[in-house]
PDB file of C-alpha atoms in Angstrom:
ATOM      1  CA  MET A   1      12.224  13.534  -1.928  1.00 33.00           C
ATOM      2  CA  ASP A   2       8.798  12.349  -0.866  1.00 39.00           C
ATOM      3  CA  ARG A   3       6.367  14.567  -2.820  1.00 40.00           C
ATOM      4  CA  GLN A   4       3.548  13.770  -0.413  1.00 44.00           C
ATOM      5  CA  THR A   5       4.881  15.804   2.522  1.00 41.00           C
ATOM      6  CA  VAL A   6       7.196  18.634   3.404  1.00 40.00           C
ATOM      7  CA  GLY A   7       8.623  18.079   6.846  1.00 42.00           C
ATOM      8  CA  SER A   8       7.072  15.983   9.560  1.00 39.00           C
ATOM      9  CA  THR A   9       4.661  18.672  10.790  1.00 50.00           C
ATOM     10  CA  ASN A  10       2.904  18.787   7.426  1.00 52.00           C
ATOM     11  CA  ARG A  11       2.503  15.055   6.857  1.00 51.00           C
ATOM     12  CA  GLY A  12      -0.794  14.439   5.158  1.00 65.00           C
ATOM     13  CA  ARG A  13      -1.854  18.090   4.968  1.00 91.00           C
ATOM     14  CA  LEU A  14      -1.770  18.119   1.160  1.00 96.00           C
ATOM     15  CA  ARG A  15      -1.990  15.235  -1.264  1.00 96.00           C
ATOM     16  CA  VAL A  16      -1.292  15.681  -4.955  1.00 97.00           C
ATOM     17  CA  GLU A  17      -2.034  13.070  -7.622  1.00 97.00           C
ATOM     18  CA  VAL A  18      -1.286  13.549 -11.307  1.00 97.00           C
ATOM     19  CA  ARG A  19      -2.704  11.634 -14.256  1.00 97.00           C
ATOM     20  CA  THR A  20      -3.121  12.216 -17.963  1.00 96.00           C
ATOM     21  CA  GLU A  21      -6.597  12.184 -19.493  1.00 96.00           C
ATOM     22  CA  GLY A  22      -6.596  12.862 -23.219  1.00 93.00           C
ATOM     23  CA  LEU A  23      -4.981  16.232 -23.832  1.00 93.00           C
ATOM     24  CA  SER A  24      -5.241  17.244 -20.171  1.00 97.00           C
ATOM     25  CA  GLU A  25      -2.935  16.736 -17.256  1.00 98.00           C
ATOM     26  CA  VAL A  26      -5.262  16.285 -14.290  1.00 98.00           C
ATOM     27  CA  VAL A  27      -3.777  17.377 -10.980  1.00 98.00           C
ATOM     28  CA  ALA A  28      -5.962  16.359  -8.059  1.00 98.00           C
ATOM     29  CA  VAL A  29      -5.255  18.205  -4.823  1.00 98.00           C
ATOM     30  CA  ALA A  30      -6.679  17.311  -1.438  1.00 97.00           C
ATOM     31  CA  GLY A  31      -6.222  18.971   1.922  1.00 97.00           C
ATOM     32  CA  GLU A  32      -4.645  22.349   2.665  1.00 97.00           C
ATOM     33  CA  LEU A  33      -2.678  24.371   0.121  1.00 97.00           C
ATOM     34  CA  ASP A  34      -0.683  26.966   2.014  1.00 96.00           C
ATOM     35  CA  HIS A  35       2.788  28.353   2.672  1.00 94.00           C
ATOM     36  CA  HIS A  36       3.943  25.042   4.169  1.00 94.00           C
ATOM     37  CA  THR A  37       2.587  22.762   1.439  1.00 96.00           C
ATOM     38  CA  ALA A  38       2.729  24.848  -1.750  1.00 96.00           C
ATOM     39  CA  GLU A  39       5.923  23.173  -2.988  1.00 96.00           C
ATOM     40  CA  LEU A  40       4.058  19.858  -3.086  1.00 96.00           C
ATOM     41  CA  LEU A  41       1.906  21.330  -5.847  1.00 97.00           C
ATOM     42  CA  ARG A  42       4.491  23.546  -7.538  1.00 97.00           C
ATOM     43  CA  GLY A  43       6.741  20.579  -8.390  1.00 97.00           C
ATOM     44  CA  PRO A  44       4.147  18.471 -10.242  1.00 97.00           C
ATOM     45  CA  LEU A  45       2.797  21.522 -12.086  1.00 98.00           C
ATOM     46  CA  GLU A  46       6.279  22.495 -13.263  1.00 97.00           C
ATOM     47  CA  ASP A  47       7.034  18.884 -14.212  1.00 97.00           C
ATOM     48  CA  ALA A  48       3.892  18.711 -16.348  1.00 97.00           C
ATOM     49  CA  LEU A  49       4.698  21.992 -18.069  1.00 97.00           C
ATOM     50  CA  ASP A  50       8.314  20.924 -18.648  1.00 96.00           C
ATOM     51  CA  GLN A  51       6.991  17.779 -20.363  1.00 96.00           C
ATOM     52  CA  GLY A  52       4.836  19.879 -22.696  1.00 96.00           C
ATOM     53  CA  ARG A  53       1.568  19.176 -20.888  1.00 96.00           C
ATOM     54  CA  VAL A  54       0.146  22.692 -21.157  1.00 96.00           C
ATOM     55  CA  ARG A  55      -3.557  22.017 -20.535  1.00 98.00           C
ATOM     56  CA  LEU A  56      -3.711  21.610 -16.781  1.00 98.00           C
ATOM     57  CA  VAL A  57      -6.940  20.703 -15.023  1.00 98.00           C
ATOM     58  CA  ILE A  58      -6.753  21.180 -11.274  1.00 98.00           C
ATOM     59  CA  ASP A  59      -9.315  18.990  -9.502  1.00 98.00           C
ATOM     60  CA  CYS A  60     -10.124  21.089  -6.432  1.00 98.00           C
ATOM     61  CA  SER A  61     -13.033  18.960  -5.215  1.00 98.00           C
ATOM     62  CA  GLN A  62     -11.088  17.853  -2.132  1.00 97.00           C
ATOM     63  CA  LEU A  63      -9.116  21.055  -1.577  1.00 97.00           C
ATOM     64  CA  GLU A  64     -10.207  22.342   1.823  1.00 96.00           C
ATOM     65  CA  PHE A  65      -8.080  25.485   2.108  1.00 96.00           C
ATOM     66  CA  CYS A  66      -5.985  27.745  -0.110  1.00 96.00           C
ATOM     67  CA  ASP A  67      -4.004  30.777   1.033  1.00 96.00           C
ATOM     68  CA  SER A  68      -2.151  33.417  -0.976  1.00 95.00           C
ATOM     69  CA  THR A  69       0.926  31.214  -1.403  1.00 96.00           C
ATOM     70  CA  GLY A  70      -1.173  28.461  -2.936  1.00 96.00           C
ATOM     71  CA  LEU A  71      -2.937  30.976  -5.123  1.00 97.00           C
ATOM     72  CA  ASN A  72       0.445  32.255  -6.338  1.00 97.00           C
ATOM     73  CA  VAL A  73       1.523  28.718  -7.275  1.00 98.00           C
ATOM     74  CA  LEU A  74      -1.592  28.351  -9.409  1.00 98.00           C
ATOM     75  CA  LEU A  75      -1.153  31.803 -10.944  1.00 97.00           C
ATOM     76  CA  GLY A  76       2.460  31.002 -11.817  1.00 97.00           C
ATOM     77  CA  ALA A  77       1.400  27.774 -13.530  1.00 98.00           C
ATOM     78  CA  ARG A  78      -1.296  29.695 -15.405  1.00 98.00           C
ATOM     79  CA  LEU A  79       1.219  32.202 -16.755  1.00 97.00           C
ATOM     80  CA  LYS A  80       3.553  29.438 -17.959  1.00 97.00           C
ATOM     81  CA  ALA A  81       0.727  27.383 -19.464  1.00 97.00           C
ATOM     82  CA  ASP A  82      -0.738  30.427 -21.239  1.00 97.00           C
ATOM     83  CA  ALA A  83       2.677  31.353 -22.634  1.00 97.00           C
ATOM     84  CA  ALA A  84       2.965  27.829 -24.059  1.00 96.00           C
ATOM     85  CA  GLY A  85      -0.477  27.992 -25.686  1.00 97.00           C
ATOM     86  CA  GLY A  86      -2.339  26.114 -22.973  1.00 97.00           C
ATOM     87  CA  GLY A  87      -4.182  27.050 -19.821  1.00 96.00           C
ATOM     88  CA  VAL A  88      -5.148  26.142 -16.294  1.00 97.00           C
ATOM     89  CA  HIS A  89      -8.688  25.003 -15.560  1.00 98.00           C
ATOM     90  CA  LEU A  90      -9.989  24.779 -11.997  1.00 98.00           C
ATOM     91  CA  ALA A  91     -12.689  22.217 -11.309  1.00 98.00           C
ATOM     92  CA  GLY A  92     -15.078  21.455  -8.481  1.00 98.00           C
ATOM     93  CA  MET A  93     -14.000  24.090  -5.964  1.00 97.00           C
ATOM     94  CA  LEU A  94     -15.576  23.861  -2.542  1.00 97.00           C
ATOM     95  CA  PRO A  95     -17.350  27.089  -1.487  1.00 97.00           C
ATOM     96  CA  VAL A  96     -14.665  28.047   1.057  1.00 95.00           C
ATOM     97  CA  VAL A  97     -11.934  27.843  -1.606  1.00 96.00           C
ATOM     98  CA  ALA A  98     -14.080  29.467  -4.295  1.00 96.00           C
ATOM     99  CA  ARG A  99     -14.587  32.399  -1.930  1.00 96.00           C
ATOM    100  CA  VAL A 100     -10.815  33.025  -1.786  1.00 95.00           C
ATOM    101  CA  PHE A 101     -10.687  33.168  -5.576  1.00 96.00           C
ATOM    102  CA  GLU A 102     -13.730  35.455  -5.662  1.00 95.00           C
ATOM    103  CA  ILE A 103     -12.382  37.869  -3.026  1.00 95.00           C
ATOM    104  CA  THR A 104      -8.991  38.162  -4.733  1.00 95.00           C
ATOM    105  CA  GLY A 105     -10.429  38.387  -8.242  1.00 95.00           C
ATOM    106  CA  ALA A 106      -8.458  35.299  -9.287  1.00 94.00           C
ATOM    107  CA  ASP A 107     -11.649  33.638 -10.494  1.00 93.00           C
ATOM    108  CA  ALA A 108     -11.588  36.117 -13.391  1.00 94.00           C
ATOM    109  CA  VAL A 109      -8.188  34.916 -14.666  1.00 94.00           C
ATOM    110  CA  PHE A 110      -8.813  31.180 -14.470  1.00 95.00           C
ATOM    111  CA  THR A 111     -11.282  29.044 -16.364  1.00 94.00           C
ATOM    112  CA  VAL A 112     -13.476  27.686 -13.573  1.00 96.00           C
ATOM    113  CA  HIS A 113     -15.737  24.641 -13.963  1.00 97.00           C
ATOM    114  CA  ASP A 114     -18.320  23.211 -11.601  1.00 97.00           C
ATOM    115  CA  SER A 115     -16.951  19.687 -11.982  1.00 97.00           C
ATOM    116  CA  LEU A 116     -13.973  17.741 -13.264  1.00 98.00           C
ATOM    117  CA  GLU A 117     -16.158  16.212 -15.962  1.00 97.00           C
ATOM    118  CA  GLN A 118     -17.074  19.667 -17.284  1.00 97.00           C
ATOM    119  CA  ALA A 119     -13.435  20.758 -17.281  1.00 97.00           C
ATOM    120  CA  LEU A 120     -12.381  17.687 -19.262  1.00 97.00           C
ATOM    121  CA  ALA A 121     -15.227  18.141 -21.744  1.00 95.00           C
ATOM    122  CA  ASP A 122     -14.359  21.792 -22.407  1.00 87.00           C
TER     123      ASP A 122
END
């Protein structure tokens, strides 16, 4: 399965890139994280956790939109990472995405950093 798209109508709406930097698994997301694209992120997060990569840094600097389904994917990864002794760090959120986390109170359950560099240094 092509992890870059789900169905032809969503082609290019969300891009997910994963790389390892030190003890962190960096998951860069770009585009729109919503009901139609959430599986594109869920898969790589679960793969990383299954491989024992429990410190996940989500680079949100190019994430333009996140709805409740996307938020639930991130919350699910946080629960699994926490249970394994790790955590999920969010980095570089654009104001429109940060507002969703603020309104829902999710910003209180994640470690949020202004930049990817800060998240990796923490």
